[in-house]
PDB file of C-alpha atoms in Angstrom:
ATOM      1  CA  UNK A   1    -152.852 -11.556-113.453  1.00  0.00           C
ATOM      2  CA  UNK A   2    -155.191 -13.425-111.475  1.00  0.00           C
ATOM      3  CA  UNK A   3    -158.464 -15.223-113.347  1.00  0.00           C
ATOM      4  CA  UNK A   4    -162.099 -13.411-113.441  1.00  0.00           C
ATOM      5  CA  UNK A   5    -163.160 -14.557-109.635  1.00  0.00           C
ATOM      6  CA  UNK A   6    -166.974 -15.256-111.448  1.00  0.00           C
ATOM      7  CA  UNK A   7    -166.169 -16.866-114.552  1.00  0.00           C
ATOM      8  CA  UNK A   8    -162.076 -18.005-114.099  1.00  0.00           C
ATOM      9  CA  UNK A   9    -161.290 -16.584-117.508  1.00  0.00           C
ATOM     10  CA  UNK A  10    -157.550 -14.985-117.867  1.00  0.00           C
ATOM     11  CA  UNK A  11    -157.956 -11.166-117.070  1.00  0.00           C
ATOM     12  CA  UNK A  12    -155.248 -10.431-119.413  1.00  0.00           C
ATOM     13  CA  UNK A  13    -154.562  -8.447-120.943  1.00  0.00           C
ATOM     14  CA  UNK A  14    -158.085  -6.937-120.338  1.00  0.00           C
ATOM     15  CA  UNK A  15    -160.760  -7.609-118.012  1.00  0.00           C
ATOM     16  CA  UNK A  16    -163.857  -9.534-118.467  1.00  0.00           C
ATOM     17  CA  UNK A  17    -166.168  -5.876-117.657  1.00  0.00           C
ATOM     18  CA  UNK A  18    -163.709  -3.740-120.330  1.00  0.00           C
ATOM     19  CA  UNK A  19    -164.628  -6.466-123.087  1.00  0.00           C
ATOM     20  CA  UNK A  20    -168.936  -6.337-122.310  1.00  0.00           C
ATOM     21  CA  UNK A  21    -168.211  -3.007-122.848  1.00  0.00           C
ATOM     22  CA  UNK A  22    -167.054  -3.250-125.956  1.00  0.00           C
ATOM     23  CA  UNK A  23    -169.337  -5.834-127.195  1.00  0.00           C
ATOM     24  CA  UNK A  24    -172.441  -3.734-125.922  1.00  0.00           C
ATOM     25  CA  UNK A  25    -171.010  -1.064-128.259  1.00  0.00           C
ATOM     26  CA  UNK A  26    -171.084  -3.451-130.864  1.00  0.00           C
ATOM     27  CA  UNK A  27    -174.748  -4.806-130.292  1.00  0.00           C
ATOM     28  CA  UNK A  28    -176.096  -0.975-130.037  1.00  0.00           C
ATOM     29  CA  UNK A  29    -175.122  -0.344-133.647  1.00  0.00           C
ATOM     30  CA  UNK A  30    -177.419  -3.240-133.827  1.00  0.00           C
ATOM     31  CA  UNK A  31    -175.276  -4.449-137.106  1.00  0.00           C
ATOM     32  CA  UNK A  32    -175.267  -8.149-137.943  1.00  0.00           C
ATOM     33  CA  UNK A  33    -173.321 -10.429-136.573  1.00  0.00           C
ATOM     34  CA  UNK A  34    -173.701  -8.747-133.002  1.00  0.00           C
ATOM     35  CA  UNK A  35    -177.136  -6.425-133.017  1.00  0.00           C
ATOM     36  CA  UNK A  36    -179.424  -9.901-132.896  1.00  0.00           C
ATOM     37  CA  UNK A  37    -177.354 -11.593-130.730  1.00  0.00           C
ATOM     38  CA  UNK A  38    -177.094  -8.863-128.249  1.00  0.00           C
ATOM     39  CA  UNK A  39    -179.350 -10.399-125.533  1.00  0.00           C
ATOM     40  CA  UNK A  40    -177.940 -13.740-125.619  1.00  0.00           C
ATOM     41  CA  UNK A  41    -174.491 -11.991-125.195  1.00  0.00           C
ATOM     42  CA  UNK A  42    -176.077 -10.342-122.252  1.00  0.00           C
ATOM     43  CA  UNK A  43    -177.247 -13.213-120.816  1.00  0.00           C
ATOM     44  CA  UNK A  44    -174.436 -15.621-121.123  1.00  0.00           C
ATOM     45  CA  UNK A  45    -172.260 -12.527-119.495  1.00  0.00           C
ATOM     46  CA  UNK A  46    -174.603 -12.088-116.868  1.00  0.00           C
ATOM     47  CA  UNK A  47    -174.556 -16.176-115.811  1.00  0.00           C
ATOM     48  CA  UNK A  48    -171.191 -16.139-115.705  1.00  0.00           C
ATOM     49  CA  UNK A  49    -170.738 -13.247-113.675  1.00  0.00           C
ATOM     50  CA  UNK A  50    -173.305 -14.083-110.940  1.00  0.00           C
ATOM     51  CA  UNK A  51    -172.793 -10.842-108.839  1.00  0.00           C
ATOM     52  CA  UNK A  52    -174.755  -8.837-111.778  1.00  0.00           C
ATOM     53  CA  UNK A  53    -177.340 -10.725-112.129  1.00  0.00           C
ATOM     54  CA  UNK A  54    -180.992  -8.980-111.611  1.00  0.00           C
ATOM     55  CA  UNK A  55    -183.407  -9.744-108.989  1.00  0.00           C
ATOM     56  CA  UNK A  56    -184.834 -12.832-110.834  1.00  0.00           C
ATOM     57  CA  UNK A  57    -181.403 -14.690-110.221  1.00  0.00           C
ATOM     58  CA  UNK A  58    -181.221 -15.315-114.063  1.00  0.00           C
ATOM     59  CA  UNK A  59    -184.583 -16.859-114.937  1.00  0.00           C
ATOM     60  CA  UNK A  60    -184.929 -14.431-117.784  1.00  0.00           C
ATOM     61  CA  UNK A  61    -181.033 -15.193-118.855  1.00  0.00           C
ATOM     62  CA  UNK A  62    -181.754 -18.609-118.462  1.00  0.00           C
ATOM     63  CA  UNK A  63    -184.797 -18.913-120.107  1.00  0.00           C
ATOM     64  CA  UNK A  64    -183.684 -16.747-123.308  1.00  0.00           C
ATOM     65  CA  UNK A  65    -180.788 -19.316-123.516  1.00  0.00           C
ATOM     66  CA  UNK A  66    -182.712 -22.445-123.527  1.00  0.00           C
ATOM     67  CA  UNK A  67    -184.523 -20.691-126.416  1.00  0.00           C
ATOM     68  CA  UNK A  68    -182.201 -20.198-128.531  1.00  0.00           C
ATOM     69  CA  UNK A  69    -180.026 -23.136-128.096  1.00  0.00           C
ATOM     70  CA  UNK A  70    -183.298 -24.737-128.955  1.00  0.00           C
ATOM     71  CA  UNK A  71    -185.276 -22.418-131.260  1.00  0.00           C
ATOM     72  CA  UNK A  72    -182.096 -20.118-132.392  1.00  0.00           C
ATOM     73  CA  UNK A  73    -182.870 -16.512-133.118  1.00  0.00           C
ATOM     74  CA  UNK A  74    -186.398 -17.501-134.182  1.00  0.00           C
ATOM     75  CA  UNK A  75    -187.206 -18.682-130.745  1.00  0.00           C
ATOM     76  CA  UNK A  76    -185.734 -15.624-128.912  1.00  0.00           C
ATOM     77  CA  UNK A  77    -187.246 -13.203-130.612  1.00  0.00           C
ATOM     78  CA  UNK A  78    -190.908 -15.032-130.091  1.00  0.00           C
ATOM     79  CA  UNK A  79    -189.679 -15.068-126.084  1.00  0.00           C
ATOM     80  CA  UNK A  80    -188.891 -11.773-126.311  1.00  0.00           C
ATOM     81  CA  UNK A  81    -191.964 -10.732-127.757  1.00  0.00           C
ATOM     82  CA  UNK A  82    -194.092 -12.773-125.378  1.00  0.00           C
ATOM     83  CA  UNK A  83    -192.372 -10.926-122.417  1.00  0.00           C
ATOM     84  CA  UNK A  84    -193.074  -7.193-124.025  1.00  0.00           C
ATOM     85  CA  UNK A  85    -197.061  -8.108-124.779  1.00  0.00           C
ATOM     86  CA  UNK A  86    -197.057  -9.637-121.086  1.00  0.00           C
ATOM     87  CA  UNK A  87    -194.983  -6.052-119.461  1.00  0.00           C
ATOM     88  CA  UNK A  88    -197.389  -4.179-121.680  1.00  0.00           C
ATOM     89  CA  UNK A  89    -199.309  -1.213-120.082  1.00  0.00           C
ATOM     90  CA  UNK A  90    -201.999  -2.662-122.167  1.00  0.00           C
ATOM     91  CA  UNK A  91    -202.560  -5.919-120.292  1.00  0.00           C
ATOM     92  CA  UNK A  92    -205.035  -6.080-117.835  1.00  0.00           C
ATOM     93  CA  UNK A  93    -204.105  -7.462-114.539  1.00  0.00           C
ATOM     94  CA  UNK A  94    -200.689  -6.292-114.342  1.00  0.00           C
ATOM     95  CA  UNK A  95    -197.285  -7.192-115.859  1.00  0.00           C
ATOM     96  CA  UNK A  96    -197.081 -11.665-116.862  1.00  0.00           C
ATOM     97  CA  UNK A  97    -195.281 -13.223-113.252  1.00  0.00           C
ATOM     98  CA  UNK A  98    -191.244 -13.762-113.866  1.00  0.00           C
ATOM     99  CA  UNK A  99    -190.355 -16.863-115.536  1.00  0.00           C
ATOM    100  CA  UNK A 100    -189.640 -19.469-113.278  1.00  0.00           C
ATOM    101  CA  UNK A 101    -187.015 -22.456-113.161  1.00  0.00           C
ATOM    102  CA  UNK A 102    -186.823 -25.089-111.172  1.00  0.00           C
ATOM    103  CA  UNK A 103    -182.544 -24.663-111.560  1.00  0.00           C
ATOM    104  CA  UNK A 104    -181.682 -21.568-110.872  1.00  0.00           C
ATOM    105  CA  UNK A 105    -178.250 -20.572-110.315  1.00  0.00           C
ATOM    106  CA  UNK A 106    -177.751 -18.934-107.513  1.00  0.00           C
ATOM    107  CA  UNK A 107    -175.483 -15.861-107.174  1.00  0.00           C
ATOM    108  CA  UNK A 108    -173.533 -17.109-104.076  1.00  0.00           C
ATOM    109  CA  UNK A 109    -172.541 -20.596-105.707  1.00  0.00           C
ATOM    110  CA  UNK A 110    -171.762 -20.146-109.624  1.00  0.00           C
ATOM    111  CA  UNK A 111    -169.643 -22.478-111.187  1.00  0.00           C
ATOM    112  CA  UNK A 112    -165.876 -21.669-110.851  1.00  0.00           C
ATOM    113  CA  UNK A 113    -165.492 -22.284-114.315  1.00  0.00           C
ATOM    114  CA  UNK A 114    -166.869 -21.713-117.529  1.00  0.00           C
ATOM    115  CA  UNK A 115    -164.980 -24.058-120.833  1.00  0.00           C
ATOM    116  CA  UNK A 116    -165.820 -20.693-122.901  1.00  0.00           C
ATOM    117  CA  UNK A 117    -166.230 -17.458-122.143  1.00  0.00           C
ATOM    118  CA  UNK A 118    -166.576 -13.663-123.344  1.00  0.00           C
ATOM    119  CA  UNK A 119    -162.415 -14.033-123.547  1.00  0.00           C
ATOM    120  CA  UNK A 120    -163.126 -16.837-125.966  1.00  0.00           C
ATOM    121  CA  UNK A 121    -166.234 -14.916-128.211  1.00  0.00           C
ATOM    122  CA  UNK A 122    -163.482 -11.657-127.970  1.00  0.00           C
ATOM    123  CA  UNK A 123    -160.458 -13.249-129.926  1.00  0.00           C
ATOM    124  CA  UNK A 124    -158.442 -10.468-129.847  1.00  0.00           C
ATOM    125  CA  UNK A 125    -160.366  -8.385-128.305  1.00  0.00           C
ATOM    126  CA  UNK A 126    -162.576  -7.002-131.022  1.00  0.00           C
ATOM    127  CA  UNK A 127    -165.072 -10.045-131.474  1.00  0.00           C
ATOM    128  CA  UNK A 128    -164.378 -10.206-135.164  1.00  0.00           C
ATOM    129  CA  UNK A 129    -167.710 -10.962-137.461  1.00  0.00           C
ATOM    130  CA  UNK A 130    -165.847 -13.734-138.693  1.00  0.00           C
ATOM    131  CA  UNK A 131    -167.584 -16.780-137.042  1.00  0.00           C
ATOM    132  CA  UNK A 132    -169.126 -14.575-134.297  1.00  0.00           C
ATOM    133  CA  UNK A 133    -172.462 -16.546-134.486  1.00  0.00           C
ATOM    134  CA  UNK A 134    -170.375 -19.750-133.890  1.00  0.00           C
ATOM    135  CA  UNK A 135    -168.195 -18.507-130.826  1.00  0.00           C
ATOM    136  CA  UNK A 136    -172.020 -17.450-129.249  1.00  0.00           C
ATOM    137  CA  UNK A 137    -173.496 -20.594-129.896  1.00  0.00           C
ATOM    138  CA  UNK A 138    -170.805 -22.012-128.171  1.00  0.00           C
ATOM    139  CA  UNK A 139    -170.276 -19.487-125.310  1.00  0.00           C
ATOM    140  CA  UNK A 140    -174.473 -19.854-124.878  1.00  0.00           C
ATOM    141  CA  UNK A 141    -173.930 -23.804-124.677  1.00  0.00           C
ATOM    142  CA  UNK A 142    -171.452 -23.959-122.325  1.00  0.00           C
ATOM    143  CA  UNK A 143    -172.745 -21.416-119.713  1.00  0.00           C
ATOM    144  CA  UNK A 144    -175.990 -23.607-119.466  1.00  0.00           C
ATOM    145  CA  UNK A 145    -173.997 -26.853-119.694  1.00  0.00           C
ATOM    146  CA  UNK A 146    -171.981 -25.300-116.513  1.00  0.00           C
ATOM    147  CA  UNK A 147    -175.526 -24.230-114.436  1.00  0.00           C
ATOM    148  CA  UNK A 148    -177.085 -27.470-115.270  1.00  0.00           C
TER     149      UNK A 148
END
């Protein structure tokens, strides 16, 4: 089989789509090791597969990654919760404006290739528990070490 056209990871035996699937299922029973991480997940998947991204371009993805390779979960969640007080019906003025980067990716010209990638954080498939946290950090790293 032919590598993911977005990321360049080996489509076999399953496909890059088939294994978010299964790792969303994972992060909705919102069970530790893959319920916190389930954003990150998100947005490593969704910077490495360009053609998904939302209208932003990835500022959100990007910005939630920067966080937590800096600030780990701590720093997400205080991102996160910045973002829901700003989109809050209760906030005069209007929803916060998007977060900005001066770097965006763009979803026309993505890097070919990624040196780890939801193949990598799967194993075998099943993205065992066992050093899941690790294989994120890692997967998180790499996907801004490709856009930067």
């Amino acid at each position: 089989m032919e590598p993911c056209a977005e990321c360049g990871a080996p489509m076999d035996p399953r496909s890059c789509d088939e294994l978010f699937q299964t790792l969303l299922a994972l992060d909705h029973a919102r069970q530790a090791p893959w319920g916190p991480l389930h954003g990150v997940s998100v947005a490593c998947f969704l910077l490495q597969h360009p053609s998904r991204l939302p209208a932003d371009d990835g500022a959100r993805a990007r910005a939630l990654l920067h966080a937590y390779l800096t600030g780990g979960l701590d720093e997400v969640n205080q991102l996160v919760g910045r973002a829901r007080r700003a989109n809050s019906h209760r906030v005069q003025g209007g929803p916060a404006p998007a977060v900005r980067d001066t770097a965006l990716p763009h979803r026309d010209a993505p890097p070919s290739r990624f040196s780890v990638t939801i193949h990598d954080v799967a194993v075998d498939g099943s993205f065992p528990s066992a050093e899941f946290t690790e294989r994120v950090q890692a997967w998180a790293a790499a996907t801004v070490d490709a856009w930067s």
